[in-house]
């Protein structure tokens, strides 16, 4: 086994990995699985680190200090340059809430824990990924945590199980892989971000480093394995999507492909080696780390300012800039710090400087959090717009998304008059949570004050007996809601709101569209958004049929805006641009057409159903984003708390009926 020699094909694999990630994040739909490039990086890291440690252990020259010193020189300088420039840009363009979040992630990236931070911040209402320029550092967190654990693992295994080191790595790989499969099924967010379900990917690289040479003896065998490896690597890049369950079983294909190519090219050559070792591919591989660091902040800041995804020639220009900036970072930051030839980069200077810079970054991040993104840097008008991003339901933390156990114990929030007996229930998803302040205000403004229960669960369409594939827990939540209504005969009216368009169409409209939101029930024969309309209507009719003696009021057709309203108004203010007037009414109506057909049919079947058309009440040529100087939205779809209260007359119209007299 000769691990010490330079492997140009490994740099070539790095190029494939980084290009997959960059093209995916650039929005190219034909690279739907480009994110698997991160997993290829993990395999490569496992191979290189294992080989280097094993060689040092064999020669009795391994040093933890030297190992971690090389890792710090390899990773930190280019990372810190990226963090510094990103903070400067964010402090200019970001609204305070986004700069505050950036400060938190800055601390996490500095302390090797980005993956843990983004795991805990991965809730439904966190800012969109496009506001998180350091989101990609989650993979560095996983890698750095691997570097902390793995050397000790290797030293102990080499000392006590030297002859069985390969077997130990195989066992470790299999155990981590099985855990990954389980965690993807039960805790998918944890499986994505945390290191325990990713360790097997590094272990595949370790196995490629430690395995015996020449397992594939004949040229035919090597050609077959080479072709299979290429297919395992590239097919996921072009066929996987954001909806693909990952990592788990699906991550095995690109990781195994990369591992086999690394192993195969230790002793043989072929068409795959010739391509990976070609000069253009190797060049991209050499600068891949810097390219990876700069690509995501760049696309985040561009799309943040443009208020849309990159399009057409913009994508090509973006890719060119990424390569150029990545090369500059590699040439003038990454490479110089990897060598000790200059006194400036000597250990005596490097390590104290690293401590100082790390401390400064932590202090900046903490200050960004403590001072809420430094709102004092904004003009008064810009601050009004920016503050709308924070104008959400003040009762969200204690009221939204109660557990099934809490609902079963009747530990749910109330809205309306504290003195009145509740006689309605308000059920919804995140649209419902956004409306809670308005429903509360409307219930208090009735001539006869009333009260109700709030049962909102962000991310869950309020559809009984429906499985929401993107969030399997939703079915149990709606079952608990129905049981709650049955336990409370005093509830005479059931008020419901949701992002009905997404339930019916299976996608999200707005600044950054998303798709593939499939819902199904026991009658579904497949898993396609084409069936969503039928499933939604069937679920609503089923719910109405269960409560023939109750009144139903559906809040529908809330206009979904094309841009994030607080951020677009803020950017218009600081750049003196024309303000976004709101989505055109004709676009709104076209989007809502399928939902209209569902509720129109339901109204003809059931006499106890009322449907409130919010769009018809507020839209003329445009569906407004401002009303009497009040910013109506907290993002591109959800009403702000002030917006929900501004629409109180609409909510009164569905609460203040003869049903309560």
XYZ file of C-alpha atoms in Angstrom:
661
model
C 0.000 0.000 0.000
C 1.527 3.302 -1.150
C -0.540 6.147 0.266
C 2.183 8.759 0.442
C 2.385 9.381 -3.317
C 0.336 12.164 -4.874
C -2.933 11.029 -6.454
C -4.104 13.402 -9.228
C -7.263 11.317 -9.640
C -8.235 12.124 -6.039
C -8.004 15.819 -6.876
C -10.158 14.955 -9.878
C -12.749 13.420 -7.578
C -12.677 16.625 -5.539
C -13.468 18.526 -8.724
C -16.493 16.336 -9.453
C -17.668 16.761 -5.872
C -17.370 20.543 -5.772
C -18.829 21.075 -9.249
C -21.841 18.967 -8.321
C -22.458 21.065 -5.219
C -21.881 24.406 -6.967
C -24.090 23.593 -9.965
C -26.828 22.324 -7.662
C -26.754 25.495 -5.578
C -26.705 27.603 -8.747
C -30.198 26.250 -9.384
C -29.529 24.009 -12.379
C -32.428 21.561 -12.290
C -30.562 18.856 -14.211
C -28.090 18.589 -11.311
C -30.809 17.777 -8.798
C -28.509 15.533 -6.770
C -25.380 17.648 -6.881
C -25.430 17.842 -3.096
C -23.970 14.313 -2.950
C -20.655 15.988 -3.689
C -20.379 16.702 0.035
C -20.523 12.968 0.716
C -17.794 12.369 -1.848
C -15.668 14.900 0.044
C -16.243 12.877 3.214
C -15.024 9.700 1.507
C -11.922 11.473 0.212
C -11.184 12.871 3.675
C -11.512 9.432 5.211
C -9.087 8.005 2.671
C -6.432 10.694 3.036
C -6.565 11.023 6.807
C -6.519 7.275 7.367
C -3.591 6.829 5.028
C -1.555 9.603 6.615
C -2.215 8.450 10.172
C -1.531 4.813 9.312
C 1.779 5.675 7.661
C 2.827 7.741 10.697
C 1.816 4.980 13.101
C 3.839 2.442 11.132
C 6.934 4.625 11.339
C 6.230 5.486 14.982
C 6.163 9.189 14.088
C 2.521 10.072 14.666
C 1.906 13.232 16.708
C -1.486 14.610 17.651
C 0.010 18.095 17.707
C 1.382 17.794 14.182
C -1.829 16.239 12.922
C -4.094 18.976 14.273
C -1.611 21.662 13.255
C -1.786 20.538 9.632
C -5.589 20.388 9.784
C -5.818 23.912 11.180
C -3.468 25.248 8.517
C -5.480 23.462 5.842
C -8.931 24.587 6.956
C -8.940 27.750 9.037
C -7.217 30.532 7.017
C -9.446 30.259 3.939
C -12.481 29.715 6.152
C -11.730 32.799 8.223
C -11.217 34.897 5.094
C -14.658 33.782 3.923
C -16.217 34.535 7.310
C -14.702 38.018 7.389
C -15.848 39.026 3.894
C -19.278 37.512 4.484
C -19.759 39.555 7.644
C -18.790 42.762 5.842
C -21.299 42.113 3.056
C -24.023 40.997 5.463
C -23.597 44.121 7.583
C -24.385 46.210 4.506
C -27.309 44.337 2.980
C -28.927 42.295 5.744
C -31.953 43.258 7.768
C -31.195 43.012 11.507
C -32.924 39.661 12.059
C -30.787 38.083 9.331
C -27.566 39.660 10.604
C -28.410 38.406 14.087
C -28.781 34.869 12.727
C -25.560 35.318 10.779
C -23.776 36.258 14.005
C -24.989 33.062 15.646
C -23.756 30.949 12.750
C -20.455 32.880 12.762
C -19.809 31.714 16.325
C -20.757 28.142 15.398
C -18.476 28.105 12.341
C -15.578 29.447 14.401
C -16.069 26.788 17.080
C -16.317 23.801 14.682
C -20.010 23.252 15.427
C -21.976 24.604 12.458
C -23.715 21.296 11.885
C -24.979 21.237 15.474
C -26.136 24.860 15.247
C -28.056 24.334 12.001
C -29.556 21.138 13.372
C -31.103 23.058 16.256
C -32.088 25.954 13.960
C -33.770 23.814 11.325
C -37.333 24.621 12.363
C -40.099 25.521 9.947
C -40.038 29.245 10.675
C -36.296 29.815 10.498
C -35.214 32.146 7.708
C -34.990 30.528 4.317
C -31.694 28.882 3.462
C -31.054 31.758 1.098
C -30.534 34.073 4.100
C -27.881 31.777 5.636
C -24.513 32.430 3.958
C -22.711 30.050 6.329
C -25.135 27.144 5.988
C -22.613 25.186 3.931
C -20.170 25.143 6.842
C -22.273 22.377 8.407
C -20.136 19.939 6.401
C -16.963 21.450 7.848
C -18.422 20.897 11.299
C -18.944 17.217 10.531
C -15.445 16.939 9.077
C -13.772 18.745 11.972
C -15.588 16.535 14.478
C -14.337 13.516 12.540
C -10.795 14.870 12.842
C -11.226 15.170 16.600
C -12.449 11.613 17.076
C -10.752 9.562 14.372
C -7.037 9.955 15.225
C -7.670 8.617 18.726
C -9.701 5.773 17.231
C -6.823 4.927 14.889
C -4.145 5.113 17.597
C -6.048 2.808 19.965
C -7.014 0.376 17.181
C -3.450 0.266 15.842
C -2.036 -0.401 19.294
C -4.384 -3.219 20.275
C -5.826 -4.504 16.977
C -3.096 -3.726 14.471
C -3.594 -6.858 12.395
C -7.360 -6.392 12.387
C -7.449 -2.657 11.693
C -9.250 -3.126 8.381
C -11.828 -5.373 10.044
C -12.396 -2.787 12.774
C -13.007 -0.094 10.145
C -15.442 -2.341 8.273
C -17.395 -3.067 11.468
C -17.435 0.619 12.341
C -18.620 1.462 8.816
C -21.452 -1.080 8.860
C -22.618 -0.042 12.339
C -22.706 3.652 11.397
C -24.468 2.864 8.108
C -27.197 0.855 9.854
C -27.650 3.696 12.338
C -27.887 6.160 9.439
C -30.689 4.138 7.846
C -32.596 4.093 11.132
C -32.037 7.783 11.809
C -33.148 8.862 8.329
C -36.424 7.047 8.928
C -37.008 8.449 12.431
C -34.951 11.643 12.769
C -34.163 12.838 9.229
C -32.869 16.291 10.213
C -30.487 14.796 12.774
C -29.375 12.224 10.204
C -28.472 15.015 7.811
C -26.548 17.290 10.165
C -25.050 15.191 12.945
C -21.830 13.187 12.578
C -23.011 9.805 13.846
C -24.992 9.021 10.696
C -22.218 10.360 8.443
C -19.238 8.561 9.993
C -19.632 5.541 7.709
C -18.943 7.767 4.690
C -15.507 8.633 6.075
C -15.073 4.946 6.928
C -15.560 3.974 3.273
C -12.538 6.121 2.517
C -10.673 4.474 5.382
C -11.419 1.047 3.961
C -10.188 2.182 0.527
C -6.916 3.221 2.192
C -6.412 0.057 4.253
C -7.786 -2.639 1.919
C -5.418 -5.068 0.254
C -4.232 -4.283 -3.259
C -5.221 -6.151 -6.405
C -8.536 -7.665 -5.317
C -9.670 -7.174 -8.920
C -7.100 -9.270 -10.754
C -8.058 -9.125 -14.417
C -8.390 -6.199 -16.775
C -12.016 -7.150 -17.468
C -12.823 -7.038 -13.757
C -11.182 -3.656 -13.389
C -13.070 -2.229 -16.374
C -16.374 -3.502 -15.006
C -15.688 -2.060 -11.538
C -14.533 1.215 -13.054
C -17.728 1.563 -15.097
C -19.866 0.556 -12.124
C -18.087 3.100 -9.925
C -18.675 5.902 -12.432
C -22.373 5.015 -12.636
C -22.684 4.870 -8.846
C -21.075 8.305 -8.629
C -22.793 10.147 -11.477
C -26.301 8.687 -11.635
C -27.270 10.124 -8.206
C -25.916 13.547 -9.243
C -28.349 13.646 -12.164
C -31.313 11.714 -10.729
C -31.573 12.586 -7.023
C -33.676 15.567 -5.956
C -34.259 17.553 -2.787
C -37.064 15.117 -1.974
C -34.743 12.085 -2.069
C -34.397 10.524 1.373
C -30.846 11.253 2.464
C -28.270 10.236 3.638
C -29.056 6.596 4.583
C -29.267 4.038 1.797
C -29.263 6.597 -1.001
C -25.936 8.049 0.152
C -24.350 4.611 -0.262
C -24.316 4.868 -4.062
C -22.108 7.972 -4.552
C -19.954 7.071 -1.543
C -19.374 3.543 -2.771
C -18.658 4.844 -6.264
C -16.058 7.277 -4.941
C -14.543 4.667 -2.617
C -14.226 2.093 -5.394
C -12.569 4.575 -7.749
C -10.072 5.579 -5.068
C -9.295 1.938 -4.320
C -9.154 0.844 -7.949
C -6.787 3.638 -8.997
C -4.264 2.722 -6.337
C -2.877 0.095 -8.697
C -4.561 0.502 -12.087
C -5.395 3.052 -14.732
C -8.293 3.388 -17.145
C -10.714 5.803 -18.771
C -11.977 7.072 -15.397
C -8.440 7.710 -14.139
C -7.432 9.479 -17.346
C -10.407 11.824 -17.055
C -10.015 12.510 -13.332
C -6.263 13.048 -13.679
C -6.556 15.432 -16.637
C -5.111 18.894 -16.046
C -8.362 20.943 -16.159
C -10.126 18.573 -13.761
C -7.144 18.422 -11.397
C -6.950 22.227 -11.405
C -10.551 22.494 -10.191
C -9.838 19.789 -7.640
C -6.856 21.653 -6.223
C -8.917 24.795 -5.614
C -12.050 22.855 -4.619
C -11.920 23.729 -0.920
C -11.756 27.463 -1.568
C -14.396 27.148 -4.286
C -16.653 25.336 -1.842
C -16.128 28.024 0.796
C -16.970 30.983 -1.446
C -19.683 29.524 -3.685
C -22.531 29.475 -1.184
C -22.099 32.924 0.410
C -21.824 34.383 -3.081
C -25.073 32.855 -4.332
C -26.818 33.721 -1.061
C -25.880 37.401 -1.217
C -26.680 37.674 -4.925
C -30.124 36.138 -4.533
C -30.778 38.107 -1.367
C -30.275 41.380 -3.223
C -31.939 40.253 -6.460
C -34.919 38.773 -4.547
C -34.922 35.802 -6.900
C -32.866 32.913 -8.145
C -30.130 33.402 -10.711
C -31.277 33.025 -14.283
C -29.730 32.451 -17.695
C -26.433 34.219 -18.270
C -26.332 35.133 -14.572
C -25.628 31.499 -13.734
C -22.652 31.404 -16.096
C -21.284 34.662 -14.701
C -21.760 33.336 -11.171
C -19.841 30.141 -11.979
C -17.018 32.160 -13.540
C -16.787 34.419 -10.488
C -16.804 31.408 -8.157
C -13.858 29.837 -9.982
C -11.904 33.107 -10.067
C -12.532 33.994 -6.420
C -11.893 30.385 -5.407
C -8.545 30.458 -7.215
C -7.592 33.758 -5.556
C -8.455 32.312 -2.137
C -6.460 29.144 -2.885
C -3.462 31.000 -4.294
C -3.137 33.826 -1.777
C -4.741 32.476 1.408
C -5.014 28.700 1.436
C -1.660 27.702 -0.053
C 0.654 30.166 1.778
C -0.651 29.153 5.199
C -0.037 25.464 4.523
C 3.708 26.037 4.489
C 6.064 27.428 7.122
C 8.584 29.023 4.781
C 7.892 32.561 5.937
C 8.218 33.931 9.463
C 4.733 35.397 8.998
C 3.309 31.904 8.750
C 5.552 30.185 11.293
C 4.014 28.280 14.189
C 5.053 31.005 16.626
C 2.968 33.504 14.698
C 0.255 31.288 13.235
C -1.185 29.728 16.391
C -1.423 32.926 18.490
C -2.911 34.723 15.485
C -5.440 31.915 15.087
C -6.519 32.289 18.706
C -6.848 36.067 18.365
C -8.844 35.904 15.121
C -11.105 33.163 16.511
C -11.777 35.251 19.599
C -12.603 38.297 17.473
C -15.053 36.305 15.347
C -16.771 34.924 18.434
C -17.038 38.430 19.887
C -18.498 39.788 16.628
C -20.998 36.941 16.467
C -22.054 37.372 20.093
C -22.406 41.134 19.611
C -24.560 40.577 16.503
C -26.857 38.412 18.603
C -26.903 40.587 21.729
C -27.524 43.793 19.758
C -30.129 42.121 17.501
C -28.272 42.650 14.247
C -27.323 46.277 14.949
C -30.585 47.982 13.867
C -29.085 51.399 14.677
C -27.127 51.198 11.405
C -30.397 51.667 9.456
C -32.375 54.747 8.555
C -35.733 55.102 10.387
C -37.760 54.098 7.308
C -35.520 51.147 6.457
C -35.792 49.984 10.047
C -39.614 50.043 9.893
C -39.516 47.750 6.885
C -36.829 45.508 8.364
C -38.714 45.158 11.662
C -41.668 43.633 9.809
C -39.618 40.454 9.397
C -39.900 40.090 13.185
C -43.588 40.972 13.332
C -44.877 37.451 13.857
C -47.368 35.879 16.232
C -46.132 36.797 19.744
C -47.817 33.661 21.097
C -46.024 31.358 18.670
C -43.536 29.845 21.097
C -46.121 28.742 23.637
C -49.039 28.083 21.292
C -47.898 26.818 17.907
C -47.317 23.114 17.280
C -48.466 21.625 20.599
C -47.575 17.974 20.975
C -50.176 15.256 20.639
C -49.819 14.634 24.379
C -50.525 18.301 25.159
C -53.617 18.299 22.968
C -54.827 15.112 24.666
C -54.503 16.885 28.032
C -56.379 19.934 26.676
C -53.253 22.034 27.206
C -53.921 24.295 24.243
C -53.963 28.052 23.851
C -57.024 30.241 23.977
C -57.769 33.364 21.959
C -60.360 36.062 22.502
C -61.985 37.315 25.670
C -60.600 35.811 28.900
C -64.078 36.104 30.453
C -65.977 34.336 27.662
C -66.500 30.600 27.391
C -64.798 29.217 24.256
C -67.251 28.322 21.525
C -65.005 27.980 18.477
C -61.749 26.298 17.550
C -59.174 27.754 15.164
C -57.176 25.089 13.294
C -54.377 25.703 10.814
C -50.826 25.306 9.666
C -48.266 28.133 9.614
C -50.825 30.360 7.901
C -53.023 29.735 10.932
C -50.247 30.609 13.357
C -49.696 33.879 11.486
C -53.416 34.723 11.804
C -53.696 34.058 15.550
C -53.181 37.738 16.542
C -55.943 38.752 14.133
C -58.353 36.048 15.295
C -57.662 37.067 18.887
C -58.358 40.727 18.083
C -61.537 39.871 16.134
C -62.925 37.726 18.944
C -62.399 40.608 21.375
C -64.042 43.155 19.073
C -67.351 41.361 18.635
C -70.386 43.034 20.133
C -70.628 39.943 22.268
C -66.987 39.084 23.146
C -66.187 35.465 22.593
C -63.278 33.068 22.902
C -61.890 30.017 21.184
C -59.117 27.450 21.171
C -56.079 27.773 18.872
C -54.766 24.533 17.384
C -52.113 25.493 14.846
C -49.250 23.304 13.751
C -46.721 24.841 11.374
C -45.815 22.659 8.439
C -48.936 20.487 8.751
C -51.930 20.811 6.472
C -55.056 20.395 8.672
C -56.363 17.412 6.729
C -57.632 14.341 8.624
C -56.518 10.833 7.685
C -53.934 12.248 5.280
C -50.262 11.360 5.218
C -48.023 14.310 4.417
C -44.909 12.660 3.030
C -42.660 15.600 3.908
C -43.821 15.481 7.545
C -45.227 12.081 8.640
C -46.070 13.355 12.152
C -48.849 15.567 10.799
C -51.430 12.776 10.644
C -51.206 12.164 14.379
C -51.590 15.895 15.061
C -54.833 16.146 13.090
C -56.170 12.979 14.742
C -55.535 14.652 18.113
C -57.291 17.830 16.940
C -60.402 15.895 15.922
C -60.450 14.042 19.246
C -60.177 17.422 20.992
C -63.250 18.748 19.154
C -65.234 15.640 20.047
C -64.375 16.108 23.727
C -65.658 19.679 23.663
C -69.327 19.892 22.621
C -69.274 23.604 23.515
C -67.322 24.154 20.290
C -69.979 25.223 17.822
C -67.784 26.604 15.054
C -64.650 25.156 13.465
C -62.545 27.829 11.762
C -59.787 26.549 9.492
C -57.006 28.124 7.476
C -54.007 26.694 5.644
C -51.764 27.187 2.710
C -54.504 25.485 0.709
C -52.740 26.081 -2.610
C -49.719 24.083 -1.477
C -51.926 21.249 -0.266
C -53.767 21.123 -3.595
C -50.849 21.785 -5.947
C -47.970 20.294 -3.969
C -45.717 23.323 -4.260
C -44.799 26.617 -2.644
C -45.272 29.941 -4.380
C -43.116 32.934 -3.561
C -39.596 34.269 -3.758
C -38.125 30.773 -3.944
C -40.530 28.115 -5.099
C -40.435 24.558 -3.812
C -42.272 21.477 -5.020
C -42.895 17.813 -4.441
C -45.171 18.216 -1.405
C -47.173 15.007 -1.810
C -50.188 14.130 0.314
C -51.941 10.757 0.235
C -54.668 8.853 2.015
C -55.837 5.255 2.230
C -57.434 5.517 -1.209
C -54.275 6.761 -2.936
C -52.710 4.370 -5.418
C -49.473 6.282 -5.912
C -47.324 9.114 -4.639
C -47.803 12.057 -6.965
C -48.793 15.696 -6.518
C -51.295 15.101 -9.323
C -53.491 13.368 -6.740
C -53.226 16.146 -4.134
C -56.439 17.900 -5.188
C -58.540 14.764 -4.833
C -56.913 13.832 -1.521
C -57.438 17.334 -0.106
C -61.098 17.517 -1.099
C -61.772 14.015 0.192
C -60.172 14.878 3.537
C -62.143 18.106 3.989
C -65.443 16.420 3.141
C -64.604 13.624 5.557
C -63.998 16.173 8.309
C -67.233 18.066 7.642
C -69.195 14.807 7.629
C -67.894 13.955 11.110
C -69.444 17.121 12.583
C -72.797 17.745 10.848
C -74.047 19.783 13.831
C -71.101 22.241 13.831
C -70.513 25.275 11.638
C -67.387 25.324 9.439
C -65.649 28.484 8.311
C -62.724 28.157 5.906
C -60.368 31.110 5.481
C -59.040 30.816 1.943
C -57.300 32.603 -0.909
C -54.861 34.573 1.238
C -52.624 36.225 -1.382
C -49.164 34.700 -1.653
C -46.608 37.314 -2.629
C -43.808 36.807 -5.129
C -41.121 38.417 -2.939
C -40.191 38.542 0.714
C -42.010 41.753 1.634
C -39.962 43.128 4.576
C -36.666 42.439 2.833
C -37.794 43.752 -0.564
C -39.153 46.966 0.972
C -35.952 47.338 3.005
C -33.706 46.903 -0.042
C -35.890 49.293 -2.053
C -35.446 51.836 0.722
C -31.657 51.647 1.005
C -31.167 51.643 -2.787
C -33.945 54.178 -3.555
C -35.738 51.738 -5.865
C -39.413 51.519 -6.733
C -41.249 49.465 -4.135
C -42.860 46.163 -4.951
C -46.623 46.804 -5.142
C -47.737 43.251 -4.550
C -48.629 40.239 -6.650
C -50.946 41.012 -9.549
C -54.528 39.995 -8.887
C -54.658 37.960 -12.093
C -51.616 35.914 -11.000
C -53.187 35.431 -7.574
C -56.465 34.222 -9.074
C -54.708 31.821 -11.418
C -52.778 30.344 -8.494
C -55.986 29.938 -6.464
C -58.117 28.471 -9.268
C -57.834 24.850 -8.195
C -58.624 25.728 -4.556
C -61.702 27.658 -5.728
C -62.941 24.552 -7.521
C -62.559 22.481 -4.342
C -64.368 24.890 -2.023
C -67.051 25.734 -4.579
C -67.955 22.061 -4.799
C -67.868 21.633 -1.023
C -70.209 24.600 -0.517
C -72.775 23.045 -2.842
C -72.729 19.798 -0.836
C -72.794 21.102 2.728
C -75.034 23.818 4.142
C -72.918 24.287 7.284
C -69.886 25.591 5.368
C -68.766 29.192 4.932
C -65.716 30.192 2.860
C -64.032 33.562 3.313
C -62.342 34.857 0.150
C -59.528 37.019 1.509
C -58.142 37.824 -1.923
C -61.492 39.139 -3.201
C -61.699 41.420 -0.164
C -58.228 42.978 -0.405
C -57.035 42.715 -4.015
C -57.807 45.116 -6.846
C -55.192 45.295 -9.600
C -52.587 44.198 -7.081
C -52.832 42.355 -3.783
C -51.340 44.954 -1.425
C -48.305 44.575 0.792
C -48.925 47.813 2.722
C -52.120 49.047 4.358
C -52.163 52.454 6.052
C -48.353 52.299 6.472
C -48.582 48.792 7.962
C -46.425 46.096 6.369
C -48.893 43.254 5.900
C -46.447 40.353 5.524
C -43.610 38.947 7.617
C -42.132 37.155 4.604
C -43.427 36.338 1.117
C -46.499 34.357 2.199
C -47.306 34.719 5.895
C -49.196 37.725 7.171
C -47.412 39.793 9.779
C -48.990 40.143 13.210
C -49.993 43.727 12.384
C -51.279 42.551 9.015
C -53.407 39.860 10.642
C -54.853 42.443 13.056
C -55.442 44.900 10.182
C -57.679 42.308 8.570
C -59.736 41.863 11.764
C -62.988 42.965 10.036
C -62.639 39.935 7.772
C -62.180 37.582 10.688
C -65.120 39.211 12.507
C -67.288 38.306 9.537
C -66.701 34.608 10.188
C -66.831 34.781 13.988
C -69.676 37.253 14.572
C -72.564 35.292 13.091
C -75.898 34.169 14.451
C -74.255 30.892 15.411
C -73.051 32.633 18.560
C -76.327 34.334 19.477
